[in-house]
mmCIF file of C-alpha atoms in Angstrom:
data_model
loop_
_atom_site.group_PDB
_atom_site.id
_atom_site.type_symbol
_atom_site.label_atom_id
_atom_site.label_comp_id
_atom_site.label_asym_id
_atom_site.label_seq_id
_atom_site.Cartn_x
_atom_site.Cartn_y
_atom_site.Cartn_z
ATOM 1 C CA GLU A 221 85.574 114.574 85.889
ATOM 2 C CA ALA A 222 87.559 116.465 88.513
ATOM 3 C CA GLN A 223 91.140 116.641 87.362
ATOM 4 C CA VAL A 224 94.400 118.507 86.923
ATOM 5 C CA THR A 225 95.751 118.499 83.395
ATOM 6 C CA GLN A 226 99.271 119.282 82.230
ATOM 7 C CA ASN A 227 100.623 119.812 78.755
ATOM 8 C CA PRO A 228 102.788 118.637 77.234
ATOM 9 C CA ARG A 229 103.347 115.279 78.929
ATOM 10 C CA TYR A 230 106.769 114.853 77.361
ATOM 11 C CA LEU A 231 109.113 117.496 76.002
ATOM 12 C CA ILE A 232 112.635 117.411 74.661
ATOM 13 C CA THR A 233 114.171 120.795 74.020
ATOM 14 C CA VAL A 234 117.522 122.534 73.705
ATOM 15 C CA THR A 235 119.316 124.876 76.048
ATOM 16 C CA GLY A 236 118.008 128.425 75.933
ATOM 17 C CA LYS A 237 114.780 127.818 74.037
ATOM 18 C CA LYS A 238 111.913 129.302 76.059
ATOM 19 C CA LEU A 239 109.107 126.936 76.947
ATOM 20 C CA THR A 240 105.845 126.897 78.868
ATOM 21 C CA VAL A 241 104.224 123.949 80.609
ATOM 22 C CA THR A 242 100.530 124.512 81.113
ATOM 23 C CA CYS A 243 98.500 123.401 84.135
ATOM 24 C CA SER A 244 94.758 123.603 84.474
ATOM 25 C CA GLN A 245 92.306 122.412 87.130
ATOM 26 C CA ASN A 246 88.518 122.216 87.006
ATOM 27 C CA MET A 247 87.816 121.969 90.752
ATOM 28 C CA ASN A 248 87.743 125.700 91.580
ATOM 29 C CA HIS A 249 90.756 125.270 93.878
ATOM 30 C CA GLU A 250 92.418 128.352 95.316
ATOM 31 C CA TYR A 251 95.831 126.756 95.829
ATOM 32 C CA MET A 252 98.057 125.605 92.988
ATOM 33 C CA SER A 253 101.657 124.522 93.054
ATOM 34 C CA TRP A 254 104.517 123.288 90.878
ATOM 35 C CA TYR A 255 106.967 120.592 91.966
ATOM 36 C CA ARG A 256 109.930 118.971 90.353
ATOM 37 C CA GLN A 257 110.853 115.397 91.111
ATOM 38 C CA ASP A 258 114.396 114.098 90.821
ATOM 39 C CA PRO A 259 115.703 110.679 91.922
ATOM 40 C CA GLY A 260 116.576 110.617 95.612
ATOM 41 C CA LEU A 261 115.353 114.163 96.191
ATOM 42 C CA GLY A 262 111.623 113.640 96.360
ATOM 43 C CA LEU A 263 109.235 116.423 95.411
ATOM 44 C CA ARG A 264 110.664 119.909 95.623
ATOM 45 C CA GLN A 265 108.374 122.879 95.388
ATOM 46 C CA ILE A 266 109.148 125.475 92.726
ATOM 47 C CA TYR A 267 106.352 128.029 93.119
ATOM 48 C CA TYR A 268 102.915 128.085 94.629
ATOM 49 C CA SER A 269 99.867 130.313 94.464
ATOM 50 C CA MET A 270 97.101 130.819 96.984
ATOM 51 C CA ASN A 271 94.875 132.841 94.716
ATOM 52 C CA VAL A 272 94.686 134.783 91.486
ATOM 53 C CA GLU A 273 97.616 137.196 91.111
ATOM 54 C CA VAL A 274 99.256 135.815 94.293
ATOM 55 C CA THR A 275 102.378 133.704 93.818
ATOM 56 C CA ASP A 276 105.246 132.761 96.135
ATOM 57 C CA LYS A 277 108.597 131.079 95.755
ATOM 58 C CA GLY A 278 109.071 127.534 96.949
ATOM 59 C CA ASP A 279 112.368 125.814 97.585
ATOM 60 C CA VAL A 280 113.827 125.851 94.073
ATOM 61 C CA PRO A 281 112.445 128.842 92.116
ATOM 62 C CA GLU A 282 115.631 129.821 90.256
ATOM 63 C CA GLY A 283 115.230 129.616 86.499
ATOM 64 C CA TYR A 284 111.424 129.420 86.609
ATOM 65 C CA LYS A 285 108.540 131.865 86.355
ATOM 66 C CA VAL A 286 104.834 131.414 86.970
ATOM 67 C CA SER A 287 101.695 133.453 86.601
ATOM 68 C CA ARG A 288 98.166 133.133 87.979
ATOM 69 C CA LYS A 289 95.901 135.306 85.896
ATOM 70 C CA GLU A 290 92.940 132.965 86.165
ATOM 71 C CA LYS A 291 91.951 130.686 89.010
ATOM 72 C CA ARG A 292 92.047 127.526 86.922
ATOM 73 C CA ASN A 293 95.414 128.010 85.194
ATOM 74 C CA PHE A 294 98.947 128.097 86.555
ATOM 75 C CA PRO A 295 101.554 127.900 83.770
ATOM 76 C CA LEU A 296 105.233 127.217 84.464
ATOM 77 C CA ILE A 297 107.634 129.179 82.277
ATOM 78 C CA LEU A 298 111.278 128.390 81.650
ATOM 79 C CA GLU A 299 112.728 131.477 79.986
ATOM 80 C CA SER A 300 116.120 129.940 79.204
ATOM 81 C CA PRO A 301 116.133 126.229 80.040
ATOM 82 C CA SER A 302 119.358 124.543 81.040
ATOM 83 C CA PRO A 303 120.251 120.833 81.315
ATOM 84 C CA ASN A 304 119.953 120.930 85.130
ATOM 85 C CA GLN A 305 116.245 121.587 84.660
ATOM 86 C CA THR A 306 115.807 118.156 83.146
ATOM 87 C CA SER A 307 113.283 116.620 85.491
ATOM 88 C CA LEU A 308 109.760 115.317 86.039
ATOM 89 C CA TYR A 309 107.386 118.178 86.807
ATOM 90 C CA PHE A 310 104.074 117.949 88.644
ATOM 91 C CA CYS A 311 101.375 120.534 89.025
ATOM 92 C CA ALA A 312 98.966 120.193 91.955
ATOM 93 C CA SER A 313 95.901 121.968 93.265
ATOM 94 C CA SER A 314 94.036 122.053 96.560
ATOM 95 C CA LEU A 315 91.259 123.736 98.446
ATOM 96 C CA LEU A 316 92.420 126.009 101.241
ATOM 97 C CA GLY A 317 90.961 125.493 104.690
ATOM 98 C CA GLN A 318 92.398 125.209 108.181
ATOM 99 C CA SER A 319 95.433 123.751 106.479
ATOM 100 C CA LEU A 320 96.237 122.727 102.989
ATOM 101 C CA ASN A 321 93.781 120.062 102.016
ATOM 102 C CA GLU A 322 94.316 117.057 99.786
ATOM 103 C CA GLN A 323 96.460 118.016 96.829
ATOM 104 C CA PHE A 324 95.385 116.668 93.458
ATOM 105 C CA PHE A 325 98.329 116.100 91.176
ATOM 106 C CA GLY A 326 98.463 116.295 87.424
ATOM 107 C CA PRO A 327 99.913 113.384 85.422
ATOM 108 C CA GLY A 328 103.378 114.946 85.207
ATOM 109 C CA THR A 329 105.526 116.438 82.455
ATOM 110 C CA ARG A 330 108.846 114.805 81.680
ATOM 111 C CA LEU A 331 111.228 117.495 80.434
ATOM 112 C CA THR A 332 114.609 116.853 78.888
ATOM 113 C CA VAL A 333 116.894 119.815 78.134
ATOM 114 C CA LEU A 334 119.797 118.998 75.832
ATOM 115 C CA GLN B 223 113.226 122.852 105.947
ATOM 116 C CA GLN B 224 112.600 119.642 104.047
ATOM 117 C CA PRO B 225 111.403 116.905 106.445
ATOM 118 C CA VAL B 226 113.554 113.809 106.873
ATOM 119 C CA GLN B 227 112.056 110.407 106.175
ATOM 120 C CA SER B 228 113.300 107.050 107.384
ATOM 121 C CA PRO B 229 113.947 104.429 106.287
ATOM 122 C CA GLN B 230 114.842 105.277 102.694
ATOM 123 C CA ALA B 231 113.657 101.877 101.534
ATOM 124 C CA VAL B 232 112.001 98.809 103.000
ATOM 125 C CA ILE B 233 111.174 95.373 101.616
ATOM 126 C CA LEU B 234 108.353 93.349 103.136
ATOM 127 C CA ARG B 235 106.562 90.080 102.586
ATOM 128 C CA GLU B 236 102.798 90.178 102.207
ATOM 129 C CA GLY B 237 101.175 90.338 105.615
ATOM 130 C CA GLU B 238 104.100 92.010 107.381
ATOM 131 C CA ASP B 239 103.920 95.419 109.045
ATOM 132 C CA ALA B 240 105.962 98.543 108.375
ATOM 133 C CA VAL B 241 106.514 101.943 109.938
ATOM 134 C CA ILE B 242 107.696 105.000 108.034
ATOM 135 C CA ASN B 243 108.886 108.026 109.963
ATOM 136 C CA CYS B 244 108.902 111.695 109.078
ATOM 137 C CA SER B 245 110.687 114.250 111.243
ATOM 138 C CA SER B 246 111.173 117.980 111.065
ATOM 139 C CA SER B 247 113.603 120.465 112.587
ATOM 140 C CA LYS B 248 110.777 122.992 112.878
ATOM 141 C CA ALA B 249 107.469 122.900 114.740
ATOM 142 C CA LEU B 250 104.793 121.576 112.443
ATOM 143 C CA TYR B 251 101.253 122.696 111.787
ATOM 144 C CA SER B 252 100.274 119.688 109.732
ATOM 145 C CA VAL B 253 101.658 116.523 108.172
ATOM 146 C CA HIS B 254 100.395 115.055 104.905
ATOM 147 C CA TRP B 255 101.045 111.569 103.566
ATOM 148 C CA TYR B 256 101.039 110.562 99.895
ATOM 149 C CA ARG B 257 101.798 107.392 97.989
ATOM 150 C CA GLN B 258 103.244 107.320 94.486
ATOM 151 C CA LYS B 259 103.268 104.225 92.347
ATOM 152 C CA HIS B 260 105.905 103.883 89.669
ATOM 153 C CA GLY B 261 105.187 106.112 86.676
ATOM 154 C CA GLU B 262 102.168 107.735 88.300
ATOM 155 C CA ALA B 263 101.368 110.926 90.172
ATOM 156 C CA PRO B 264 101.341 111.022 93.976
ATOM 157 C CA VAL B 265 98.005 110.164 95.559
ATOM 158 C CA PHE B 266 96.753 111.554 98.850
ATOM 159 C CA LEU B 267 96.487 109.246 101.889
ATOM 160 C CA MET B 268 95.747 111.458 104.883
ATOM 161 C CA ILE B 269 96.360 114.741 106.710
ATOM 162 C CA LEU B 270 97.134 115.131 110.407
ATOM 163 C CA LEU B 271 96.840 118.471 112.150
ATOM 164 C CA LYS B 272 98.790 119.428 115.246
ATOM 165 C CA GLY B 273 97.261 118.084 118.413
ATOM 166 C CA GLY B 274 98.647 114.573 118.379
ATOM 167 C CA GLU B 275 95.737 113.064 116.546
ATOM 168 C CA GLN B 276 95.893 109.711 114.895
ATOM 169 C CA LYS B 277 94.121 108.830 111.689
ATOM 170 C CA GLY B 278 93.669 105.780 109.593
ATOM 171 C CA HIS B 279 91.711 104.001 107.001
ATOM 172 C CA ASP B 280 91.744 100.336 106.188
ATOM 173 C CA LYS B 281 95.115 99.041 107.419
ATOM 174 C CA ILE B 282 97.043 102.298 107.011
ATOM 175 C CA SER B 283 97.167 104.732 109.911
ATOM 176 C CA ALA B 284 99.349 107.593 111.059
ATOM 177 C CA SER B 285 100.219 109.500 114.186
ATOM 178 C CA PHE B 286 101.523 113.013 114.716
ATOM 179 C CA ASN B 287 103.658 113.817 117.730
ATOM 180 C CA GLU B 288 103.748 117.590 117.906
ATOM 181 C CA LYS B 289 106.300 117.663 120.713
ATOM 182 C CA LYS B 290 108.759 115.460 118.849
ATOM 183 C CA GLN B 291 107.986 117.234 115.567
ATOM 184 C CA GLN B 292 107.448 113.946 113.844
ATOM 185 C CA SER B 293 104.853 111.736 112.270
ATOM 186 C CA SER B 294 104.767 108.007 111.646
ATOM 187 C CA LEU B 295 102.845 106.056 109.020
ATOM 188 C CA TYR B 296 101.838 102.518 110.000
ATOM 189 C CA LEU B 297 101.086 99.891 107.377
ATOM 190 C CA THR B 298 99.548 96.776 108.881
ATOM 191 C CA ALA B 299 99.315 93.375 107.219
ATOM 192 C CA SER B 300 100.767 94.804 104.030
ATOM 193 C CA GLN B 301 99.334 93.906 100.641
ATOM 194 C CA LEU B 302 101.023 93.851 97.238
ATOM 195 C CA SER B 303 99.083 97.012 96.356
ATOM 196 C CA TYR B 304 100.910 98.914 99.111
ATOM 197 C CA SER B 305 104.112 98.933 97.061
ATOM 198 C CA GLY B 306 105.239 102.394 96.033
ATOM 199 C CA THR B 307 107.063 105.411 97.331
ATOM 200 C CA TYR B 308 105.599 107.147 100.363
ATOM 201 C CA PHE B 309 106.107 110.854 100.884
ATOM 202 C CA CYS B 310 105.372 112.959 103.904
ATOM 203 C CA GLY B 311 104.676 116.639 103.371
ATOM 204 C CA THR B 312 104.774 119.258 106.093
ATOM 205 C CA GLU B 313 103.383 122.721 106.747
ATOM 206 C CA ILE B 314 104.956 124.850 109.460
ATOM 207 C CA ARG B 315 102.099 127.371 109.432
ATOM 208 C CA SER B 316 98.454 127.253 108.479
ATOM 209 C CA ASN B 317 98.047 127.420 104.721
ATOM 210 C CA ASN B 318 101.759 127.623 104.292
ATOM 211 C CA ASP B 319 103.656 126.086 101.431
ATOM 212 C CA MET B 320 104.282 122.377 101.511
ATOM 213 C CA ARG B 321 107.665 120.716 101.913
ATOM 214 C CA PHE B 322 107.976 117.043 100.997
ATOM 215 C CA GLY B 323 110.481 114.533 102.269
ATOM 216 C CA ALA B 324 112.697 112.553 99.911
ATOM 217 C CA GLY B 325 110.401 109.542 100.106
ATOM 218 C CA THR B 326 110.466 105.945 101.368
ATOM 219 C CA ARG B 327 110.356 103.195 98.764
ATOM 220 C CA LEU B 328 108.215 100.307 99.994
ATOM 221 C CA THR B 329 108.283 96.973 98.185
ATOM 222 C CA VAL B 330 105.867 94.224 99.171
ATOM 223 C CA LYS B 331 106.706 90.758 97.857
ATOM 224 C CA PRO B 332 104.433 87.704 97.723
#
């Protein structure tokens, strides 16, 4: 089944404790992206990647890192999480064509930083 | 650079129509529409490329006015299943990163 998976789905952590949220897709998509969703603000892009070893900042990259060592995986790293990073996070992937194509979203990761 | 959506929220009765607007301060290459039901991930509806094309499936259609830098999503004869939050996403260049609007919450009541 074609899908985007994220782990963990729920995470409660404390300020400063490094964490990684994994994202994997099995559709051979070139494009992958991370978004955070906060009430009233919609989906804000954190980082995106158009291919292996190619990553770019989105709108809200501060406090986050990503890597794209393999086509299928795009982990999101929070080196020193802070309470303002409490949010719902979505990973998405897409084929690249004339424009971005349909983005397939993962199920989301709800992160709480205490 | 984030597109602006209006209205923020709308409540309809089954069978009524609705229009959701998405406007940008920059010239757009494409507009994407997604729907998100409560507690779920966003799901793709359609993409419109510059050129003023209109697309649709079933009773949901959209237009893209390149000159006005805006797109509108039309929901006709709304059904209960249309309830959710609708997001427009925009690209200002081909294969550029996506910017989503803040969303429009649509509630359809019986």
